[in-house]
Tab-separated table of C-alpha atoms in Angstrom:
chain	number	residue	atom	x	y	z
A	59	MET	CA	59.451	113.366	137.386
A	60	LEU	CA	58.507	109.864	138.281
A	61	THR	CA	55.648	108.439	136.349
A	62	GLU	CA	53.435	105.289	136.588
A	63	ALA	CA	55.679	103.739	133.727
A	64	ASN	CA	58.879	104.496	135.655
A	65	LYS	CA	57.657	102.739	138.804
A	66	THR	CA	57.448	99.491	136.700
A	67	LEU	CA	60.897	99.712	135.268
A	68	ALA	CA	63.466	96.928	136.336
A	69	VAL	CA	66.067	99.672	136.306
A	70	ALA	CA	64.973	103.214	137.316
A	71	GLY	CA	64.771	105.923	134.786
A	72	ILE	CA	67.014	108.950	134.607
A	73	LYS	CA	66.423	112.441	134.131
A	74	ASP	CA	69.177	113.240	131.653
A	75	GLY	CA	71.946	111.285	130.016
A	76	THR	CA	72.093	107.968	127.892
A	77	VAL	CA	70.465	104.649	128.013
A	78	ILE	CA	72.229	101.806	126.135
A	79	ASP	CA	69.408	99.181	125.695
A	80	HIS	CA	69.157	95.842	124.081
A	81	ILE	CA	72.689	94.922	124.991
A	82	THR	CA	73.532	91.298	124.454
A	83	SER	CA	72.986	89.521	127.768
A	84	GLY	CA	76.314	89.320	129.579
A	85	MET	CA	77.981	92.150	127.664
A	86	ALA	CA	77.190	95.143	129.874
A	87	LEU	CA	80.184	94.860	132.177
A	88	LYS	CA	82.347	94.518	129.060
A	89	ILE	CA	80.929	97.746	127.709
A	90	VAL	CA	81.360	99.503	130.955
A	91	ASP	CA	84.924	98.530	130.803
A	92	LEU	CA	85.427	99.504	127.100
A	93	LEU	CA	83.915	102.907	127.382
A	94	LYS	CA	85.404	103.382	130.924
A	95	LEU	CA	82.016	104.340	132.188
A	96	ASN	CA	82.929	103.598	135.766
A	97	GLN	CA	85.705	106.281	135.573
A	98	LEU	CA	83.244	109.099	134.439
A	99	GLU	CA	82.243	110.000	138.168
A	100	LYS	CA	78.544	109.895	136.736
A	101	GLN	CA	75.652	107.901	138.258
A	102	LEU	CA	75.687	104.601	136.544
A	103	THR	CA	72.988	101.987	136.680
A	104	LEU	CA	73.162	98.510	135.203
A	105	GLY	CA	70.486	95.874	134.550
A	106	LEU	CA	71.648	92.484	133.835
A	107	ASN	CA	69.835	89.393	132.303
A	108	LEU	CA	66.590	91.469	132.013
A	109	PRO	CA	63.646	90.021	130.093
A	110	SER	CA	63.235	91.490	126.483
A	111	LYS	CA	60.456	91.520	124.061
A	112	THR	CA	62.889	91.112	121.153
A	113	THR	CA	65.568	88.543	122.509
A	114	ALA	CA	65.427	86.073	125.409
A	115	LEU	CA	67.364	88.284	127.774
A	116	LYS	CA	69.144	91.618	127.640
A	117	ASP	CA	71.396	93.933	129.506
A	118	ILE	CA	70.898	97.557	130.031
A	119	ILE	CA	73.178	100.480	131.042
A	120	LYS	CA	71.999	104.012	132.113
A	121	ILE	CA	74.373	106.825	132.408
A	122	SER	CA	73.230	109.900	134.074
A	123	ASN	CA	74.256	113.455	132.885
A	124	ARG	CA	76.480	111.987	130.024
A	125	VAL	CA	75.713	111.752	126.336
A	126	ILE	CA	77.991	109.146	124.593
A	127	THR	CA	79.033	110.011	121.109
A	128	GLU	CA	78.059	107.997	118.138
A	129	PRO	CA	81.649	106.761	117.464
A	130	GLU	CA	81.641	105.606	121.128
A	131	ALA	CA	78.408	104.016	120.534
A	132	ASN	CA	79.495	102.138	117.465
A	133	GLN	CA	82.585	100.757	119.281
A	134	ILE	CA	80.302	98.593	121.287
A	135	ALA	CA	78.470	97.211	118.307
A	136	ILE	CA	80.936	94.241	118.001
A	137	PHE	CA	79.841	93.086	121.528
A	138	ALA	CA	76.266	94.210	121.283
A	139	PRO	CA	75.127	94.362	117.623
A	140	ASN	CA	71.468	95.019	118.518
A	141	ALA	CA	71.955	97.660	121.152
A	142	THR	CA	70.075	100.897	120.853
A	143	ILE	CA	71.151	104.276	122.127
A	144	ASN	CA	68.615	106.472	123.813
A	145	ILE	CA	69.510	109.981	124.720
A	146	ILE	CA	67.319	111.324	127.457
A	147	LYS	CA	66.371	114.887	128.392
A	148	ASP	CA	63.886	115.588	131.222
A	149	PHE	CA	62.914	112.007	131.405
A	150	GLU	CA	61.971	112.048	127.581
A	151	VAL	CA	63.785	110.222	124.893
A	152	ILE	CA	65.011	113.014	122.567
A	153	GLN	CA	67.150	110.674	120.185
A	154	LYS	CA	67.242	106.992	119.564
A	155	TYR	CA	69.338	105.061	117.123
A	156	GLN	CA	70.721	101.546	116.761
A	157	VAL	CA	74.484	101.066	116.885
A	158	SER	CA	76.188	100.052	113.715
A	159	LEU	CA	79.517	98.360	113.178
A	160	PRO	CA	82.290	100.855	112.288
A	161	ALA	CA	84.545	100.127	109.302
A	162	THR	CA	87.541	99.454	111.554
A	163	ILE	CA	87.984	98.488	115.120
A	164	THR	CA	91.181	99.495	117.016
A	165	ALA	CA	92.670	98.426	120.300
A	166	ILE	CA	89.502	96.828	122.015
A	167	LEU	CA	89.826	93.359	120.611
A	168	LYS	CA	92.724	90.958	120.936
A	169	CYS	CA	93.771	89.016	117.664
A	170	PRO	CA	93.041	85.260	118.175
A	171	ASN	CA	96.043	84.348	116.165
A	172	PRO	CA	98.949	83.643	118.620
A	173	ARG	CA	101.470	84.191	116.199
A	174	CYS	CA	100.243	87.755	115.411
A	175	VAL	CA	102.619	90.475	115.948
A	176	THR	CA	99.980	92.358	117.955
A	177	ASN	CA	100.114	89.656	120.597
A	178	HIS	CA	103.926	90.108	121.128
A	179	GLU	CA	104.855	93.853	120.718
A	180	LYS	CA	103.481	96.874	122.583
A	181	MET	CA	101.007	97.983	119.912
A	182	SER	CA	97.171	98.145	119.334
A	183	SER	CA	95.275	95.645	117.365
A	184	PHE	CA	93.463	96.762	114.247
A	185	PHE	CA	90.518	95.130	112.377
A	186	TYR	CA	88.723	95.895	109.252
A	187	ILE	CA	85.190	94.787	109.193
A	188	LYS	CA	84.764	92.515	106.185
A	189	GLN	CA	81.247	91.305	106.754
A	190	ARG	CA	78.316	92.583	108.871
A	191	HIS	CA	75.395	90.076	108.520
A	192	PRO	CA	74.617	87.564	109.623
A	193	SER	CA	77.605	87.795	111.777
A	194	ALA	CA	80.585	90.100	111.776
A	195	HIS	CA	83.771	88.945	110.079
A	196	LEU	CA	86.876	90.884	111.075
A	197	GLN	CA	90.289	90.772	109.274
A	198	CYS	CA	93.289	91.531	111.212
A	199	LYS	CA	95.364	94.353	109.429
A	200	TYR	CA	98.503	92.790	110.512
A	201	CYS	CA	98.315	89.032	110.200
A	202	ARG	CA	95.724	89.350	107.478
A	203	LYS	CA	93.651	86.456	109.022
A	204	THR	CA	89.853	86.685	109.091
A	205	PHE	CA	87.717	85.772	112.193
A	206	THR	CA	84.212	85.636	113.059
A	207	GLN	CA	82.668	87.534	115.892
A	208	ALA	CA	82.698	84.291	117.996
A	209	ASN	CA	86.526	83.995	117.726
A	210	THR	CA	87.237	87.321	119.135
B	181	MET	CA	99.243	103.768	81.803
B	182	THR	CA	102.290	104.034	84.075
B	183	LEU	CA	101.645	103.454	87.784
B	184	THR	CA	103.750	104.925	90.499
B	185	PHE	CA	105.132	102.730	93.291
B	186	ALA	CA	107.352	105.406	94.655
B	187	LYS	CA	107.839	104.960	98.550
B	188	ARG	CA	105.170	102.165	98.578
B	189	ASP	CA	105.428	99.243	100.858
B	190	ILE	CA	105.364	95.668	99.567
B	191	ILE	CA	103.752	93.706	102.299
B	192	ALA	CA	101.427	91.343	100.550
B	193	VAL	CA	100.378	90.550	96.901
B	194	ASN	CA	96.737	91.025	97.720
B	195	ASP	CA	97.536	94.710	97.994
B	196	PHE	CA	98.320	95.040	94.293
B	197	SER	CA	95.851	95.230	91.341
B	198	LYS	CA	96.201	93.171	88.196
B	199	ALA	CA	97.638	96.137	86.248
B	200	GLU	CA	100.118	96.783	89.129
B	201	ILE	CA	101.305	93.201	89.198
B	202	LEU	CA	101.795	93.372	85.299
B	203	GLN	CA	103.810	96.458	85.646
B	204	ILE	CA	106.094	94.877	88.085
B	205	LEU	CA	106.602	91.877	85.850
B	206	GLU	CA	107.215	94.327	82.831
B	207	HIS	CA	109.806	96.037	84.812
B	208	THR	CA	111.319	92.850	85.696
B	209	GLN	CA	111.848	91.952	82.112
B	210	ILE	CA	113.306	95.222	81.376
B	211	LEU	CA	115.887	94.864	84.101
B	212	LYS	CA	116.720	91.340	83.075
B	213	SER	CA	117.350	92.252	79.626
B	214	HIS	CA	119.034	95.620	80.110
B	215	PRO	CA	121.036	95.579	83.474
B	216	ARG	CA	121.377	98.967	85.064
B	217	PRO	CA	124.394	98.798	87.368
B	218	ASP	CA	124.072	102.537	88.534
B	219	LEU	CA	120.296	102.844	88.947
B	220	LEU	CA	120.308	103.072	92.666
B	221	LYS	CA	123.697	104.502	93.227
B	222	GLY	CA	123.994	106.235	96.509
B	223	LYS	CA	120.895	104.472	97.944
B	224	ILE	CA	121.143	102.160	101.011
B	225	LEU	CA	119.218	99.021	101.657
B	226	GLY	CA	118.502	97.999	105.311
B	227	SER	CA	118.509	94.267	105.329
B	228	CYS	CA	116.732	93.310	108.598
B	229	PHE	CA	116.546	89.425	108.788
B	230	PHE	CA	115.341	88.465	112.272
B	231	GLU	CA	114.960	84.955	111.099
B	232	ALA	CA	117.918	83.222	109.201
B	233	SER	CA	117.279	83.053	105.469
B	234	THR	CA	120.317	82.470	103.155
B	235	ARG	CA	118.522	82.534	99.788
B	236	THR	CA	116.128	85.485	100.059
B	237	ARG	CA	118.590	87.639	101.881
B	238	ILE	CA	121.379	87.068	99.424
B	239	SER	CA	119.143	87.558	96.559
B	240	PHE	CA	117.939	90.955	97.940
B	241	GLU	CA	121.419	92.085	98.819
B	242	THR	CA	122.704	91.008	95.436
B	243	ALA	CA	119.943	92.726	93.689
B	244	MET	CA	120.614	95.971	95.547
B	245	GLN	CA	124.333	95.906	94.990
B	246	ARG	CA	124.018	94.934	91.229
B	247	LEU	CA	121.882	98.212	90.900
B	248	GLY	CA	124.747	100.342	92.315
B	249	GLY	CA	123.327	100.540	95.916
B	250	THR	CA	124.859	99.401	99.172
B	251	VAL	CA	123.606	97.163	102.086
B	252	VAL	CA	123.577	97.622	105.912
B	253	GLY	CA	121.842	95.380	108.338
B	254	PHE	CA	121.912	91.996	110.035
B	255	ALA	CA	121.130	88.414	109.244
B	256	ASP	CA	119.915	87.104	112.597
B	257	ALA	CA	118.006	88.670	115.478
B	258	SER	CA	120.741	87.640	118.013
B	259	ALA	CA	122.942	90.306	116.346
B	260	THR	CA	120.468	93.053	117.390
B	261	SER	CA	119.248	94.735	120.499
B	262	THR	CA	116.179	92.431	120.278
B	263	ARG	CA	118.002	90.287	122.676
B	264	LYS	CA	118.097	93.220	125.144
B	265	GLY	CA	114.359	93.443	124.882
B	266	GLU	CA	114.182	96.288	122.339
B	267	SER	CA	110.860	96.514	120.622
B	268	LEU	CA	110.484	95.787	116.794
B	269	ALA	CA	109.393	99.292	116.473
B	270	ASP	CA	112.548	100.843	118.001
B	271	THR	CA	114.761	98.525	115.966
B	272	MET	CA	112.963	99.682	112.818
B	273	ARG	CA	113.277	103.353	113.729
B	274	MET	CA	116.884	102.918	114.359
B	275	MET	CA	117.268	101.433	110.879
B	276	GLU	CA	115.324	104.339	109.279
B	277	ASN	CA	118.133	106.661	110.363
B	278	TYR	CA	120.656	104.797	108.132
B	279	ALA	CA	118.767	103.290	105.090
B	280	ASP	CA	116.483	104.473	102.331
B	281	ILE	CA	114.568	101.171	102.218
B	282	ILE	CA	114.042	98.280	104.538
B	283	VAL	CA	113.740	94.663	103.581
B	284	MET	CA	112.768	92.278	106.540
B	285	ARG	CA	112.062	88.916	107.413
B	286	HIS	CA	110.469	88.223	110.850
B	287	PRO	CA	108.898	85.073	112.432
B	288	LEU	CA	105.755	86.907	113.551
B	289	GLU	CA	102.800	87.429	111.358
B	290	GLY	CA	102.189	91.010	110.539
B	291	ALA	CA	105.583	92.269	111.451
B	292	ALA	CA	106.319	93.765	108.191
B	293	GLN	CA	103.025	95.657	108.336
B	294	HIS	CA	103.863	96.911	111.887
B	295	ALA	CA	107.268	98.049	110.707
B	296	ALA	CA	105.761	99.854	107.689
B	297	ASP	CA	103.456	101.789	110.030
B	298	VAL	CA	106.303	103.052	112.370
B	299	VAL	CA	108.776	104.234	109.735
B	300	SER	CA	108.384	106.663	106.795
B	301	ILE	CA	110.791	104.885	104.321
B	302	PRO	CA	109.413	101.914	102.339
B	303	VAL	CA	109.275	98.366	103.760
B	304	ILE	CA	109.503	95.133	101.738
B	305	ASN	CA	108.275	92.078	103.332
B	306	ALA	CA	110.715	89.154	102.820
B	307	GLY	CA	108.574	86.833	104.829
B	308	ASP	CA	106.596	87.116	108.001
B	309	GLY	CA	105.953	83.958	109.702
B	310	SER	CA	103.525	81.816	107.682
B	311	ASN	CA	101.758	84.830	106.558
B	312	GLN	CA	103.095	86.524	103.344
B	313	HIS	CA	106.206	86.401	100.989
B	314	PRO	CA	105.085	88.710	98.124
B	315	THR	CA	108.411	88.801	96.437
B	316	GLN	CA	108.408	84.897	96.056
B	317	THR	CA	104.992	85.285	94.396
B	318	PHE	CA	106.077	87.923	91.997
B	319	LEU	CA	108.985	85.876	90.879
B	320	ASP	CA	106.682	82.908	90.572
B	321	LEU	CA	104.381	84.966	88.337
B	322	PHE	CA	107.230	86.229	86.237
B	323	THR	CA	108.614	82.732	85.751
B	324	ILE	CA	105.298	81.402	84.656
B	325	GLN	CA	104.711	84.297	82.373
B	326	GLU	CA	108.339	83.849	80.921
B	327	THR	CA	107.875	80.108	80.358
B	328	GLN	CA	104.402	80.164	79.057
B	329	GLY	CA	104.398	83.408	77.225
B	330	LYS	CA	101.166	84.480	79.196
B	331	LEU	CA	99.406	84.339	82.482
B	332	ASP	CA	95.650	84.050	81.378
B	333	GLY	CA	93.908	80.736	81.254
B	334	LEU	CA	96.692	78.428	82.354
B	335	HIS	CA	96.026	74.950	83.799
B	336	ILE	CA	98.230	75.000	86.986
B	337	ALA	CA	98.700	72.268	89.784
B	338	LEU	CA	99.726	73.194	93.202
B	339	GLY	CA	101.235	70.127	94.880
B	340	GLY	CA	102.690	69.132	98.402
B	341	ASP	CA	101.915	71.060	101.556
B	342	LEU	CA	99.122	73.238	100.605
B	343	LYS	CA	97.966	73.697	104.153
B	344	TYR	CA	101.007	75.440	105.603
B	345	GLY	CA	102.731	76.436	102.421
B	346	ARG	CA	102.559	80.422	102.358
B	347	THR	CA	104.025	80.317	98.704
B	348	VAL	CA	101.007	78.430	97.333
B	349	HIS	CA	98.453	80.540	99.300
B	350	SER	CA	99.902	83.709	97.838
B	351	LEU	CA	100.149	82.229	94.367
B	352	ALA	CA	96.602	81.046	94.503
B	353	GLN	CA	95.462	84.403	95.593
B	354	ALA	CA	97.586	86.425	92.998
B	355	PHE	CA	96.131	84.171	90.085
B	356	VAL	CA	92.592	85.130	90.717
B	357	HIS	CA	93.369	88.099	88.282
B	358	PHE	CA	94.213	85.524	85.496
B	359	ASN	CA	91.361	83.093	85.127
B	360	PRO	CA	93.327	79.929	85.938
B	361	ARG	CA	92.159	76.209	86.180
B	362	PHE	CA	93.691	74.921	89.413
B	363	TYR	CA	94.378	71.300	90.376
B	364	PHE	CA	95.224	70.781	93.998
B	365	ILE	CA	97.311	67.745	94.963
B	366	SER	CA	98.184	67.133	98.538
B	367	PRO	CA	97.848	64.581	101.285
B	368	PRO	CA	94.536	64.555	103.065
B	369	LEU	CA	95.741	66.510	106.069
B	370	LEU	CA	97.474	69.092	104.115
B	371	GLU	CA	94.876	70.400	101.955
B	372	LEU	CA	94.468	74.029	100.747
B	373	PRO	CA	92.701	75.939	103.806
B	374	LYS	CA	89.007	76.529	103.386
B	375	GLU	CA	89.404	80.226	103.605
B	376	ILE	CA	91.471	80.389	100.309
B	377	CYS	CA	89.102	77.887	98.546
B	378	ASP	CA	86.237	80.134	99.579
B	379	GLU	CA	87.999	83.075	98.201
B	380	LEU	CA	88.855	81.338	94.799
B	381	ARG	CA	85.205	80.093	94.481
B	382	GLU	CA	83.946	83.709	95.180
B	383	LYS	CA	86.173	85.011	92.468
B	384	GLY	CA	84.894	82.272	90.119
B	385	VAL	CA	88.011	80.269	89.860
B	386	LYS	CA	87.562	76.660	88.936
B	387	PHE	CA	89.558	74.038	90.887
B	388	SER	CA	89.621	70.471	91.846
B	389	PHE	CA	91.319	68.066	94.352
B	390	HIS	CA	93.477	65.175	93.452
B	391	LYS	CA	95.423	62.455	95.201
B	392	CYS	CA	98.508	62.120	93.023
B	393	VAL	CA	100.271	63.965	90.179
B	394	GLU	CA	99.566	61.313	87.612
B	395	GLU	CA	95.839	62.076	87.761
B	396	VAL	CA	96.239	65.460	85.975
B	397	ILE	CA	99.823	65.770	84.671
B	398	GLU	CA	98.850	65.591	80.970
B	399	LYS	CA	96.553	68.543	81.239
B	400	LEU	CA	98.989	70.950	83.044
B	401	ASP	CA	100.872	73.971	81.842
B	402	ILE	CA	102.676	74.417	85.311
B	403	LEU	CA	103.215	72.022	88.135
B	404	TYR	CA	104.254	73.957	91.324
B	405	MET	CA	105.626	71.569	93.879
B	406	THR	CA	106.263	72.305	97.571
B	407	ARG	CA	108.045	70.396	100.152
B	408	ILE	CA	106.239	68.090	102.535
B	409	GLN	CA	107.788	68.339	105.986
B	410	GLU	CA	108.084	65.014	107.926
B	411	GLU	CA	107.315	66.892	111.284
B	412	ARG	CA	103.666	67.591	110.045
B	413	PHE	CA	102.922	63.886	110.376
B	414	ALA	CA	102.353	62.028	113.662
B	415	HIS	CA	104.229	58.869	112.428
B	416	LYS	CA	107.012	58.582	109.994
B	417	MET	CA	105.168	55.565	108.330
B	418	GLU	CA	102.453	58.027	107.471
B	419	TYR	CA	105.012	60.485	106.003
B	420	ASP	CA	106.619	57.681	103.991
B	421	SER	CA	103.336	56.538	102.562
B	422	VAL	CA	102.484	59.927	101.222
B	423	LYS	CA	105.705	61.382	100.174
B	424	ASN	CA	106.030	59.240	97.022
B	425	ALA	CA	102.508	60.254	95.830
B	426	PHE	CA	103.686	63.768	95.791
B	427	SER	CA	107.026	63.505	94.092
B	428	ILE	CA	107.972	63.566	90.503
B	429	ALA	CA	110.557	61.935	88.512
B	430	LEU	CA	111.519	61.704	84.854
B	431	ASP	CA	109.076	58.874	84.294
B	432	HIS	CA	106.188	61.222	84.894
B	433	LEU	CA	107.083	63.321	81.917
B	434	LYS	CA	106.510	61.104	79.109
B	435	LYS	CA	103.131	62.560	78.054
B	436	VAL	CA	103.283	66.039	79.222
B	437	LYS	CA	102.439	68.998	77.140
B	438	PRO	CA	105.535	70.594	75.244
B	439	ASN	CA	105.104	73.812	77.260
B	440	PHE	CA	104.869	72.019	80.642
B	441	LYS	CA	107.156	73.364	83.398
B	442	ILE	CA	107.970	72.265	87.002
B	443	LEU	CA	108.271	74.888	89.541
B	444	HIS	CA	109.386	74.852	93.207
B	445	PRO	CA	110.276	77.586	95.630
B	446	LEU	CA	113.286	75.571	96.959
B	447	PRO	CA	114.805	74.053	98.901
B	448	ARG	CA	113.568	70.675	97.686
B	449	ASN	CA	113.613	67.379	99.370
B	450	HIS	CA	112.083	64.178	97.825
B	451	GLU	CA	109.462	66.003	95.801
B	452	ILE	CA	111.524	66.440	92.658
B	453	ASP	CA	113.985	63.742	91.608
B	454	THR	CA	117.252	64.947	90.449
B	455	SER	CA	116.656	63.011	87.258
B	456	VAL	CA	114.271	65.914	86.263
B	457	ASP	CA	116.908	68.520	86.575
B	458	ASN	CA	118.236	68.275	83.047
B	459	SER	CA	114.824	67.906	81.344
B	460	PRO	CA	113.548	70.927	79.438
B	461	HIS	CA	110.571	70.706	81.801
B	462	ALA	CA	112.606	71.809	84.925
B	463	GLY	CA	111.904	75.427	85.533
B	464	TYR	CA	112.926	75.714	89.278
B	465	PHE	CA	116.531	76.881	88.684
B	466	GLN	CA	115.293	79.613	86.250
B	467	GLN	CA	112.756	80.383	88.831
B	468	ALA	CA	115.412	80.905	91.683
B	469	GLU	CA	117.513	83.086	89.188
B	470	ASN	CA	114.515	85.230	88.415
B	471	GLY	CA	114.430	86.208	92.128
B	472	LEU	CA	117.230	88.407	91.530
B	473	TYR	CA	115.517	90.436	88.633
B	474	VAL	CA	112.080	90.652	90.419
B	475	ARG	CA	113.797	92.077	93.644
B	476	GLN	CA	115.740	94.599	91.520
B	477	ALA	CA	112.393	95.553	89.887
B	478	LEU	CA	110.707	96.070	93.246
B	479	LEU	CA	113.683	98.057	94.834
B	480	SER	CA	113.914	100.287	91.785
B	481	LEU	CA	110.257	100.960	91.407
B	482	VAL	CA	109.839	101.708	95.195
B	483	LEU	CA	113.094	103.895	95.297
B	484	GLY	CA	111.860	105.742	92.206
B	485	GLY	CA	114.892	104.781	90.020
B	486	VAL	CA	112.797	104.073	86.908
């Protein structure tokens, strides 16, 4: 049901599904690709570079009729550490939580070390999260080198 | 407490606790003192050297044979199906059919870990690019313990190429268990990487930086020298100007401590003059010999022959 509040939203509200809010500006398309959201055959609405109360700008993704799981949500934390997940039912938020970095990250990041075996063989990358704040530090399982979030 | 290493991969020294390191050294001493020519009889070592290495490869193959085992494998990637485009994983899976344990050297960093992930038999890393060379570190530790009678509280200088030298990185990391006082002696562009210095600082290890060996040699128990490669410098003149500051000759040894030892992973260039070789302070040949016993210890611990 459309409400007065919905009429003022930059991105239209959804009846049921998931809203990923407070995505770091510029990261929405990366997250769509990471979670393969465009292959779901569900309605997908994106807002890019929207004004935010907490940061200068943000992106937002709204996925109709699809609830993403917590492990899926935490995979995006490396790209959008402040993102919040809102589960929507009948236009109401029934669950809300902030993403958190998992203990390990597999496949979605490329090791910045050009001499790492993961950049030369058909295999997935694998990183341990060594530090979370103020910025994430990741250690490659294979070459053992540690990188900051900015390097990846 | 006896720890078990059966079927364990040996990829990096940082994977081992202090107790485990000490047990490896203890087992090395046992095998050095009491050879066991039949300990690994019937076992086969898969020697997979994708990158040429005479010393390490011969050391491992001799270690296996002197324990009664046999060796299959290759000394060069051009002898394998790698040149046909075969993946590293497939090459390792092939070797797994024939061997009980794999020892490998590969130019890519992390290659040994990748091999360990795809096969069910143990993998020992004999060097993966500029990343790790754990058996070198174990033999360095063993030699230091053997010559000093202990590992705790030593004054140790690491000299030469500290930026690209994997042996000094690994030795510095291993020594965090043993409360050392480090002295780092290198040309300005070849200093120990910041990440390792940060790691040492976090673990409360004291260290300092120096321009030449003479500044600290009288305080030292161990001087660990590494080769400075000319190709690291843009100009030969620059290399020539630094190489002598990081070399040691008999003249330097006049006021050293009686227990002072010089170590080097070899091969050496200008950094240790041959005049030092017959001095009681030359420890590098003993160090090279100890490679055999340390590798025997690791093979036997991992294959369960203890």
